[in-house]
Every structure is written in structure tokens, then in C-alpha cells.
XYZ file of C-alpha atoms in Angstrom:
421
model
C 147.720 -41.031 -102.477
C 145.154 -42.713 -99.929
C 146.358 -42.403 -96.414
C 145.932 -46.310 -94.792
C 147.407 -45.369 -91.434
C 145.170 -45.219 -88.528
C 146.351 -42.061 -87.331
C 144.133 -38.990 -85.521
C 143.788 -37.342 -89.026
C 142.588 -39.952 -90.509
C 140.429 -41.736 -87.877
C 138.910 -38.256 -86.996
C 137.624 -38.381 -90.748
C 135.333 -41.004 -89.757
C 133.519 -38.704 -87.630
C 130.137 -38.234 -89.396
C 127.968 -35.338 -89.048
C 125.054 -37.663 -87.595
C 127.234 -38.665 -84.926
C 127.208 -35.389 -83.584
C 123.339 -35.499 -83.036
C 123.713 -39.206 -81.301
C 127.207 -38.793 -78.919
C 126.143 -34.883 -78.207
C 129.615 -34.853 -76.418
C 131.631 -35.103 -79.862
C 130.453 -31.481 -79.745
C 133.020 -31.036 -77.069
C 135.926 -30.452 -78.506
C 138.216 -32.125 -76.018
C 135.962 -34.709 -75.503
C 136.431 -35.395 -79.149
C 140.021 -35.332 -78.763
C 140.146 -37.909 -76.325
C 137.871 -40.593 -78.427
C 140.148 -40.087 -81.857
C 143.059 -40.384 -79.317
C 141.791 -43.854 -77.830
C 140.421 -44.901 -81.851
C 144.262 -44.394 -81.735
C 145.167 -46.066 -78.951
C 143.106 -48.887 -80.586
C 144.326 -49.574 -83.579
C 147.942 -49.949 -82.296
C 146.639 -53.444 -80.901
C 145.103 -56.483 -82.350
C 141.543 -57.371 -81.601
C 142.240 -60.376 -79.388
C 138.617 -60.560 -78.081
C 135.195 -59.943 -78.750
C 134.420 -58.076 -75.362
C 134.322 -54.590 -77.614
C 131.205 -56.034 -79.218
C 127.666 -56.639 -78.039
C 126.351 -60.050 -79.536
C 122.618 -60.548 -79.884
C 120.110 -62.912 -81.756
C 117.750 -61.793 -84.295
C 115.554 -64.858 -84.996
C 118.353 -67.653 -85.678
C 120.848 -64.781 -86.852
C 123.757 -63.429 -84.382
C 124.047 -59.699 -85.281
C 127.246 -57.880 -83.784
C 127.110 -54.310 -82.541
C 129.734 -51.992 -81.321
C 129.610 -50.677 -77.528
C 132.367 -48.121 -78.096
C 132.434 -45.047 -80.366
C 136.524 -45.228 -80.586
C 135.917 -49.021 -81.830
C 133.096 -47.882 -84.026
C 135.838 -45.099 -85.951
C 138.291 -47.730 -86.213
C 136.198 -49.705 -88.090
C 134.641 -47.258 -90.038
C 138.422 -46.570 -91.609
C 139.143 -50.543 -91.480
C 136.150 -50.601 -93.873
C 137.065 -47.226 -96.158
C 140.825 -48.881 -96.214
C 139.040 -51.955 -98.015
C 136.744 -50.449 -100.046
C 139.287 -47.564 -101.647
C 141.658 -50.509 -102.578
C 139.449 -53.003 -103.299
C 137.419 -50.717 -105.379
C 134.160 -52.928 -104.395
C 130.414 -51.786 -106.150
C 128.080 -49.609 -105.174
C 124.093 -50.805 -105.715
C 121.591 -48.731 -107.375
C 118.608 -50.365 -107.158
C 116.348 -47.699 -109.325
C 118.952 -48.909 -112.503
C 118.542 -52.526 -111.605
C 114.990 -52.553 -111.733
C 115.085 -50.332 -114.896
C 117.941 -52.725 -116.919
C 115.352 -55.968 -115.709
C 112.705 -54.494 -117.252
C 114.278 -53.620 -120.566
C 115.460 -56.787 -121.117
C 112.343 -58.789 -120.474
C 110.691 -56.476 -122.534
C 112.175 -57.542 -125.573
C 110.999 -60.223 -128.300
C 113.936 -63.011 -127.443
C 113.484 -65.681 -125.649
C 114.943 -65.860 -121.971
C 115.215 -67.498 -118.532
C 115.274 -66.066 -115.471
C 116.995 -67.330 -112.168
C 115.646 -66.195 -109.021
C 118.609 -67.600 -106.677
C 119.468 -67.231 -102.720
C 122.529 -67.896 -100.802
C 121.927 -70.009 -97.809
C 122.753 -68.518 -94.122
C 124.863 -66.044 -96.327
C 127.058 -64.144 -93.941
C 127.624 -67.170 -91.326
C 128.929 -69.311 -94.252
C 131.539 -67.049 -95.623
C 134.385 -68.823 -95.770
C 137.133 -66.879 -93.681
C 140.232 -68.559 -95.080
C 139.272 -67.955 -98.981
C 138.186 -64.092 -97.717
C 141.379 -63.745 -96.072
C 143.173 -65.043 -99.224
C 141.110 -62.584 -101.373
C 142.571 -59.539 -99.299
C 145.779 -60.704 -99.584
C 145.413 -60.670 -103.330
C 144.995 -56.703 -102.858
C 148.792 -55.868 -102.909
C 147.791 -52.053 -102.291
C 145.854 -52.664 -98.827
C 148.590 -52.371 -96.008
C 149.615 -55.158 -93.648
C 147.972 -53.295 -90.754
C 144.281 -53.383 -92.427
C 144.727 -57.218 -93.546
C 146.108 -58.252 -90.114
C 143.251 -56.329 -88.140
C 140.422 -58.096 -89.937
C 142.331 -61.380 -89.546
C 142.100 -61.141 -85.858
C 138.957 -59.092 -86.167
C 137.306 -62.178 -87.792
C 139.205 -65.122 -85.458
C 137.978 -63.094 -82.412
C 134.263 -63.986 -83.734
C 135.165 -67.224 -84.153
C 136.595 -67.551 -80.870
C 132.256 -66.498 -79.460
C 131.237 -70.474 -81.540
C 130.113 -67.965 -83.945
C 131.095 -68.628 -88.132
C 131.802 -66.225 -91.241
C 131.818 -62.850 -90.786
C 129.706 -60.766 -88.133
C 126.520 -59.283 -88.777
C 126.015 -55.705 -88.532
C 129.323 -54.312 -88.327
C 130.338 -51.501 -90.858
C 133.011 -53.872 -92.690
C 130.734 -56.814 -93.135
C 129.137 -55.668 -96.225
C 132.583 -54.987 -98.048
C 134.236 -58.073 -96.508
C 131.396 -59.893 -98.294
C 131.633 -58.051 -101.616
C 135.576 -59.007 -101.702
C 134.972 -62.217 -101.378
C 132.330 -62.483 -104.139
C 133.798 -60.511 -106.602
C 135.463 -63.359 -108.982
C 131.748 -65.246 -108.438
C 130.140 -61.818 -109.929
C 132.520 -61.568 -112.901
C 132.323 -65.120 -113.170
C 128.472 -65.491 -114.010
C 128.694 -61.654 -115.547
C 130.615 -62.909 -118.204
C 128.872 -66.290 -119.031
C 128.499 -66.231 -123.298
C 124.793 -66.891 -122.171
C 124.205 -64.592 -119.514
C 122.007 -61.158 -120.617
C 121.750 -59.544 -117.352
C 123.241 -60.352 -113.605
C 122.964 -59.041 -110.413
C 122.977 -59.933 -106.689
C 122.293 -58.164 -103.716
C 124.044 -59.344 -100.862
C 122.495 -62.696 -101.008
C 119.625 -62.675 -103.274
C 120.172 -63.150 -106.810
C 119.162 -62.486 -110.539
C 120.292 -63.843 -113.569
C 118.567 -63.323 -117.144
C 119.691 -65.708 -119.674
C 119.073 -66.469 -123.534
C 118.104 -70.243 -122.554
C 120.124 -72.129 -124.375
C 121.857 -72.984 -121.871
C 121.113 -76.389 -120.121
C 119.296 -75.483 -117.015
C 120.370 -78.348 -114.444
C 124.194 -78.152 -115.358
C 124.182 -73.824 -115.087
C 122.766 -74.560 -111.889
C 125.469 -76.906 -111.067
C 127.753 -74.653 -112.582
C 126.556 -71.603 -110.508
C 126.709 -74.070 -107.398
C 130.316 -75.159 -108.246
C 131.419 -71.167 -108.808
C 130.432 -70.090 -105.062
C 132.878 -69.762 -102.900
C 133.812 -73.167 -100.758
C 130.763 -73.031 -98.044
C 128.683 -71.297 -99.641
C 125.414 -72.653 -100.816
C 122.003 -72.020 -102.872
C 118.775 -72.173 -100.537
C 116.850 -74.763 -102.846
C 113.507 -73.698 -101.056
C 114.230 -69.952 -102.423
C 115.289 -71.330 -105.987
C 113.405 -70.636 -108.859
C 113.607 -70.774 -113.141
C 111.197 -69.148 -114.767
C 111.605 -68.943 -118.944
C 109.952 -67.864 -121.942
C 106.272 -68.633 -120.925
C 107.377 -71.727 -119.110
C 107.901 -71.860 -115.246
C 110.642 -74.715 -113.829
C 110.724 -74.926 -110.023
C 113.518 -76.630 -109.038
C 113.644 -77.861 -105.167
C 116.324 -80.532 -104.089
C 117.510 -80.759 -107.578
C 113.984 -81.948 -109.117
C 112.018 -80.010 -111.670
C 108.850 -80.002 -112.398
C 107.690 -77.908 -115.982
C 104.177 -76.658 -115.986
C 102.303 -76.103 -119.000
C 102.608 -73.270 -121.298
C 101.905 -69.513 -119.499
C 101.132 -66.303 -121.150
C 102.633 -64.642 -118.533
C 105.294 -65.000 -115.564
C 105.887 -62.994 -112.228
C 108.715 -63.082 -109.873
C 109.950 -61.064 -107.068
C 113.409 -58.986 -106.920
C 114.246 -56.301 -104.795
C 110.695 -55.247 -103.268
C 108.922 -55.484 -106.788
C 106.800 -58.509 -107.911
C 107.790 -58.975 -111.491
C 104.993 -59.721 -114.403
C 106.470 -60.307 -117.643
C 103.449 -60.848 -120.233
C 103.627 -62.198 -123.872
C 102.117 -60.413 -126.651
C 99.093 -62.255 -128.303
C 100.442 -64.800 -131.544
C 99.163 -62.039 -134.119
C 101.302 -59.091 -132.136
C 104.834 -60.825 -132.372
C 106.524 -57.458 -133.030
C 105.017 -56.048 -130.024
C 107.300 -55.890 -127.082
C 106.185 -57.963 -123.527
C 104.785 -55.954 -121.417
C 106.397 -55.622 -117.809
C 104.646 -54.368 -114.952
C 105.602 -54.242 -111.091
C 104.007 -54.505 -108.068
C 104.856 -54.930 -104.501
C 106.097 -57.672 -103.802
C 103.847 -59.715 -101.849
C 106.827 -60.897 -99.238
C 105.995 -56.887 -98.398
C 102.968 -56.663 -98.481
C 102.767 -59.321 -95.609
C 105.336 -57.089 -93.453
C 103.027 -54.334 -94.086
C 100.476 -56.465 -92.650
C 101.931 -57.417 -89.832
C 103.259 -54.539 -88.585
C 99.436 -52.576 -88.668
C 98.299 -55.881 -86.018
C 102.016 -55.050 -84.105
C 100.545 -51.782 -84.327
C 97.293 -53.031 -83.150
C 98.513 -54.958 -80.394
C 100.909 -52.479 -78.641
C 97.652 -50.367 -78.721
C 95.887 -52.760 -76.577
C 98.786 -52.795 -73.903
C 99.200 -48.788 -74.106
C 96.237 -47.135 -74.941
C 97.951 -44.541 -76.984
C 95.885 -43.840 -79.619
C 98.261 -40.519 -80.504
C 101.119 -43.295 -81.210
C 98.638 -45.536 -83.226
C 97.472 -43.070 -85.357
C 101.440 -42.064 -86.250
C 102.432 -45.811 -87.578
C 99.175 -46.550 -89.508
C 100.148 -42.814 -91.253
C 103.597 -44.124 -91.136
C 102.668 -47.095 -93.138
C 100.157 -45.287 -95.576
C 102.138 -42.511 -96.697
C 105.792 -41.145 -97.267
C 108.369 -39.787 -94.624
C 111.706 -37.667 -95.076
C 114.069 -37.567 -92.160
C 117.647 -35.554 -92.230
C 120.395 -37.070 -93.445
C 123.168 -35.108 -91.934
C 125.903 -36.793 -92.879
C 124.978 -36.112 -96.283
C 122.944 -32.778 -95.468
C 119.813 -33.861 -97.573
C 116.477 -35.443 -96.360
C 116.434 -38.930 -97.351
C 113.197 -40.076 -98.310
C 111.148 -43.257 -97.779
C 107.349 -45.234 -97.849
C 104.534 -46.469 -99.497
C 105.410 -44.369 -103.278
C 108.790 -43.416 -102.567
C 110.005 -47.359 -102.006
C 107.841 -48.424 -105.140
C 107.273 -45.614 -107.132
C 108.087 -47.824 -109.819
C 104.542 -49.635 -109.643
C 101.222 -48.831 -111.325
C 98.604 -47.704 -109.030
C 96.034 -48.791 -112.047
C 97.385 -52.104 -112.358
C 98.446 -52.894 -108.666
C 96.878 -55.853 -106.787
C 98.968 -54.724 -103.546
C 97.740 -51.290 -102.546
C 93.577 -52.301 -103.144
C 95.347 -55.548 -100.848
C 96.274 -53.330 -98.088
C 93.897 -50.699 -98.196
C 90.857 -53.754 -97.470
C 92.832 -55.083 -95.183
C 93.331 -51.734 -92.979
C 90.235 -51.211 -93.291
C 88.935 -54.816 -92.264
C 91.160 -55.011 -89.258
C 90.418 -51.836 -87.631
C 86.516 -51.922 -88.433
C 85.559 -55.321 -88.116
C 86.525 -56.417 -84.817
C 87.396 -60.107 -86.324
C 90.668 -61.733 -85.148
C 92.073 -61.199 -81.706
C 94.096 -58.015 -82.195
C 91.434 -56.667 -83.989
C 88.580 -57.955 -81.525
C 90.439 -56.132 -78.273
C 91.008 -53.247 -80.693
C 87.318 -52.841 -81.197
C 86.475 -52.421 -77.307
C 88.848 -50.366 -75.997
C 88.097 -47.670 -79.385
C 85.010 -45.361 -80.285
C 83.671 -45.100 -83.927
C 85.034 -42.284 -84.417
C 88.083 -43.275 -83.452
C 88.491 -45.737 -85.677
C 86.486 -43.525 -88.537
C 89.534 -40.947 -87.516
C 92.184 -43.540 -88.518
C 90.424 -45.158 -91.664
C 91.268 -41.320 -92.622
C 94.659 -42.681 -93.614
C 94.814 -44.491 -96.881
C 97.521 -47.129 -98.862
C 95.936 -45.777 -102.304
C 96.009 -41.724 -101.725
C 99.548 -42.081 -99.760
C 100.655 -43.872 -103.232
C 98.802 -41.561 -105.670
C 98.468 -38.554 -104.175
C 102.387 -38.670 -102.502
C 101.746 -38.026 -99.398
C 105.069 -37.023 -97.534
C 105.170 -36.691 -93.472
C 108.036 -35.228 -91.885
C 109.158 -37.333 -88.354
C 112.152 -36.363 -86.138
C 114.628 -39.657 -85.257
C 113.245 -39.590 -81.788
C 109.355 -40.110 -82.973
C 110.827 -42.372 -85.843
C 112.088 -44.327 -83.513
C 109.212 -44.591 -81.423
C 106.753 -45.589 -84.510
C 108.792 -48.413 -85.149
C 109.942 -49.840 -81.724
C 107.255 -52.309 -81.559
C 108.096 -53.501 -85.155
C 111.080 -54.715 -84.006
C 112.113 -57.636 -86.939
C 108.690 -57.233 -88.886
């Protein structure tokens, strides 16, 4: 049986083998001791401020961030409580993209939904979430009554919903949208669903009436919650409906439709009239919404050049950006891998519009001298400086699979000046 108590078996549990490379003292054994014994100490009283927690602002959003590695175990096992009991999903994106593609292949007709929840985390509803936990019988009085005071301590800061960046948030969020999920899942005219934390996907047979689903889908949410109508989209058959404060607009017939999900840019193409039994043809891209935070992290790049001068560090985030990286993930002793092919391996290097995008672009920035980053760039750098960093290349990272190996440290340091890009 699943042990809920917060006890120094279980909260010692939490400890993850990547902690030991960040709090080098865990290595101590005493020392270790001593933080399980005060995760202890914790968890025997109710979280009656937010002092524990560091608040800061990305952009309009208030993310939340522990100071103390006792609070951080005690949350970690607040958060495994919930998700053992509450049995909440687990997203694998590779399948998504694979069951999206399959569907629009075949010869039906469809509509897709491209939906977004508005200011997601910050209008979760705390009362219905609170209610939802209570519904799990299993989950002990200890774990329900922590995140009640957990989440009225927040509230307590002029801050709504649930916090940003803690280790619970993401399951705290998933319990409360679970009857929404099954809810649209099981829609007679639904073919394929899925959201990811806020961002949405629905493929549907069309025969449903568009403006009352989306009232229907509106109605559904959770009390608070709300779509983004700037971010909401209906794309069908070879037909594409924008809808945008509740007011469509139909554009005339389209061989062909494309919509983002996930990273990928979607392009769902009809067969020609005399090749009805041929299936659509799907291809994927980048999705341009990436493609401009590739961009703007090479002139980051650019411009932290101009202030430093270090044309080592330079020369480590444009091969950053152009190729693959694996770093060591020790809590689950494999490298985990990452870039350019290994995030959209998926896409067609024949077909794609994106990696010819950024590879002219690289190039134009860093040779041309147009554009202010690009102009100070051009001074302060040789030719052959800038012939030595043209070296690295969007299209051979992506083709040829190009992997780099970075320790956290230097990882850290390629992407400090990216900070929210």
C-alpha cells in the first residue's frame, strides 16, 4: 500500500540523484539527516505564509520558487501523494503528434480546433480544485489540508489560482481538468482530443454545429476558466473559420490547411478530385511561433556579444542553436537529449520552409551588418570571425544530427542571456 505520511522514509525518497550534484552537502550524510529531519519538522505544520517562497514576475506571470530544500522535499511528496491517488496522465508528445497525423490523413471529412485557455494557471478556480481533491477518498486529510493552506497562503501575496512553478502545480491543474478531458474525450463527435496544460486540440467529424461546440466547450471549463479568443481557431475540411469575439468569418475553398500544435506547424493537403482514394498528405514543420524564438535568441546572442566581447561564448549558443545537445540526467541515469533534429525530428528537411528560414537568416545577421545588433556586431568582429561562425549550420545540425555534449554549468551559461526568449 502507498505510504501518504510525511515521515523521514518517505520524505528522504524525494531526494533525487540530481540534487546531489546541486546541494553538494546532501553528500554529507548528517547534513542530509538534518534537512529530511526539518522536511519533517515541516510537514507537522500548516503553511500559514508564503515567506518559504520566492515570488518573481516573468512578463505579466508571477512564478513561485522554493528558497528551502526541506520545503522543496515536502512538496515533492505533497505532489507524488496526489498524483499516486489521483492517478493523473502522463504526456507523450511523440504519440500525439503521430495519432494527429493519422487521423488527418484519412479520406473523412473533419474539423480541427486549435483552442487556448486564458491566463491558465492564475484562473484556476481554488474552491472547485479543492472540491475535486476531496472527491479522492484515498488521498489522506494531511495532503488535502496542506494544499488548502498551501494555496490560501498564495492568495494571501494578491496573487490568484495556483502558483507557478512549484512541483504540485502541474498535477493540481490536471485534477482539476480531468472531468473537462473526459468530457470533450467522449463527445459522439469528437475523433481525437488532447490538451497540454493550456493549449488545446480537438479533431472532429464536423457535423457538429461549430458556434454551439464552442459554447459547449466554453460552458464545460471549469467556473473561471476561459478560451483566449485571439488564440482560437477552426480549421475544417478545406475550409478555414476564424472565430475572434464570437464572429466568423469562412474563406473560400483551400486545398490545403496548416496549424500549429506542440512545436510542429501542421499542413494537411487534399488529394487532387481524380485521386479521392488517396490519403491527405500531412507534413510538419516548425512551427513558426519557434522559429521566431530561434531568431531572437541568435540577436540576444548578438547583443550580449557586443557588451562582452566573448566570442568563445558566442560561438557556443549559435552551435547551441544549430545543432543537438545531450546533458546527464541523473536522476534517471540517461542523457536526455535535445535541439534543432532531436525537438523536430518529426519534420522533412526536403519539404521544410523553417530550417532554409533560419539558416538565411544566420547567415544575414552575422554577415550583413544591417540592423543594430547586427551593425555593432560587424565592427567589433574580423571576417574570419564571422566566416568561423557561419561554420555552424540549421540544415547540417538537422540532417546530418549533429549532437554536442555541454556540462550544466556551460548550459547554463549559453542560455543566461536568453532569459524568457
Amino acid at each position: 500500500m502507498y505510504d501518504q505520511s510525511f515521515n523521514a522514509k518517505s520524505l528522504e525518497r524525494q531526494i533525487r540523484k540530481s540534487d546531489f550534484t546541486k546541494l553538494r552537502q546532501l553528500r554529507d550524510d548528517n547534513h542530509r539527516t538534518r534537512l529530511v529531519e526539518q522536511s519533517v519538522e515541516r510537514s507537522k505544520y500548516q503553511i500559514g505564509n508564503f515567506n518559504s517562497f520566492r515570488l518573481s514576475k516573468i512578463g505579466k506571470r508571477t512564478v513561485c520558487k522554493v528558497t528551502k530544500y526541506s520545503d522543496e522535499l515536502f512538496l515533492r511528496k505533497l505532489n507524488n501523494n496526489v498524483t499516486e491517488l489521483a492517478n493523473t496522465r502522463n504526456i507523450d508528445r511523440d504519440s500525439i503528434i503521430e495519432s494527429i497525423k493519422t487521423i488527418l490523413k484519412e479520406g473523412t471529412e473533419y474539423r480541427v480546433y486549435r483552442l487556448d485557455i486564458k491566463s491558465f494557471y492564475e484562473s484556476i478556480p481554488t474552491n472547485i480544485l479543492l472540491e475535486k481533491l476531496e472527491e479522492i477518498k484515498q488521498l489522506s486529510s494531511p495532503t488535502k489540508s496542506h494544499i488548502q493552506t498551501l494555496l490560501s497562503a498564495f492568495a494571501a501575496t494578491g496573487n490568484s489560482g495556483v502558483p507557478r512553478g512549484l512541483s504540485i502545480s502541474a498535477t493540481l491543474a490536471e485534477v482539476l481538468m480531468r472531468d473537462f478531458d473526459e468530457a470533450v474525450r467522449t463527445h459522439p463527435n469528437i475523433y481525437f482530443f488532447s490538451r497540454y496544460v493550456d493549449d488545446i486540440i480537438i479533431v472532429s467529424s464536423g457535423e457538429e454545429n461549430k458556434r454551439k461546440f464552442i459554447r459547449w466547450i466554453k460552458a464545460i471549463l471549469p467556473a473561471g476558466l476561459t478560451l483566449n479568443s485571439n488564440k482560437q481557431t477552426t480549421k475544417e475540411r478545406a475550409c478555414l473559420h476564424q472565430e475572434k469575439y464570437n464572429t466568423y468569418s469562412i474563406t473560400s475553398n483551400l486545398k490545403s490547411i496548416n496549424f500549429e500544435f506542440l512545436g510542429y506547424e501542421f499542413t494537411v493537403t487534399d488529394p487532387d478530385k481524380d485521386q479521392k482514394k488517396t490519403p491527405r498528405t500531412v507534413s510538419l514543420d516548425i512551427a513558426q511561433s519557434k522559429v521566431k524564438k530561434i531568431k531572437t535568441r541568435i540577436i540576444k546572442s548578438l547583443l550580449d556579444f557586443n557588451k562582452n566581447k566573448d566570442m568563445q561564448l558566442l560561438d557556443k549558443r549559435i552551435a547551441f542553436l544549430c545543432t543537438n545537445f545531450s546533458v546527464i540526467d541523473a536522476d534517471r541515469d540517461r542523457k536526455r537529449l535535445a535541439g534543432i533534429h532531436h525537438n523536430y525530428h518529426q519534420v522533412d528537411a526536403s519539404t521544410s520552409k523553417a530550417l532554409p528560414d533560419l539558416e538565411e537568416y544566420l547567415t544575414k545577421v552575422i554577415s550583413s551588418g544591417q540592423g543594430s545588433a547586427s551593425d555593432t556586431f560587424f565592427t567589433l568582429t574580423s571576417a574570419a570571425q564571422r566566416r568561423k561562425l557561419l561554420r555552424w549550420s540549421f540544415i547540417r545540425g538537422f540532417n546530418e544530427k549533429k549532437y554536442l555534449s555541454f556540462s550544466k554549468a556551460k548550459l547554463a551559461e549559453i542560455k543566461r542571456c536568453w532569459a524568457y526568449a
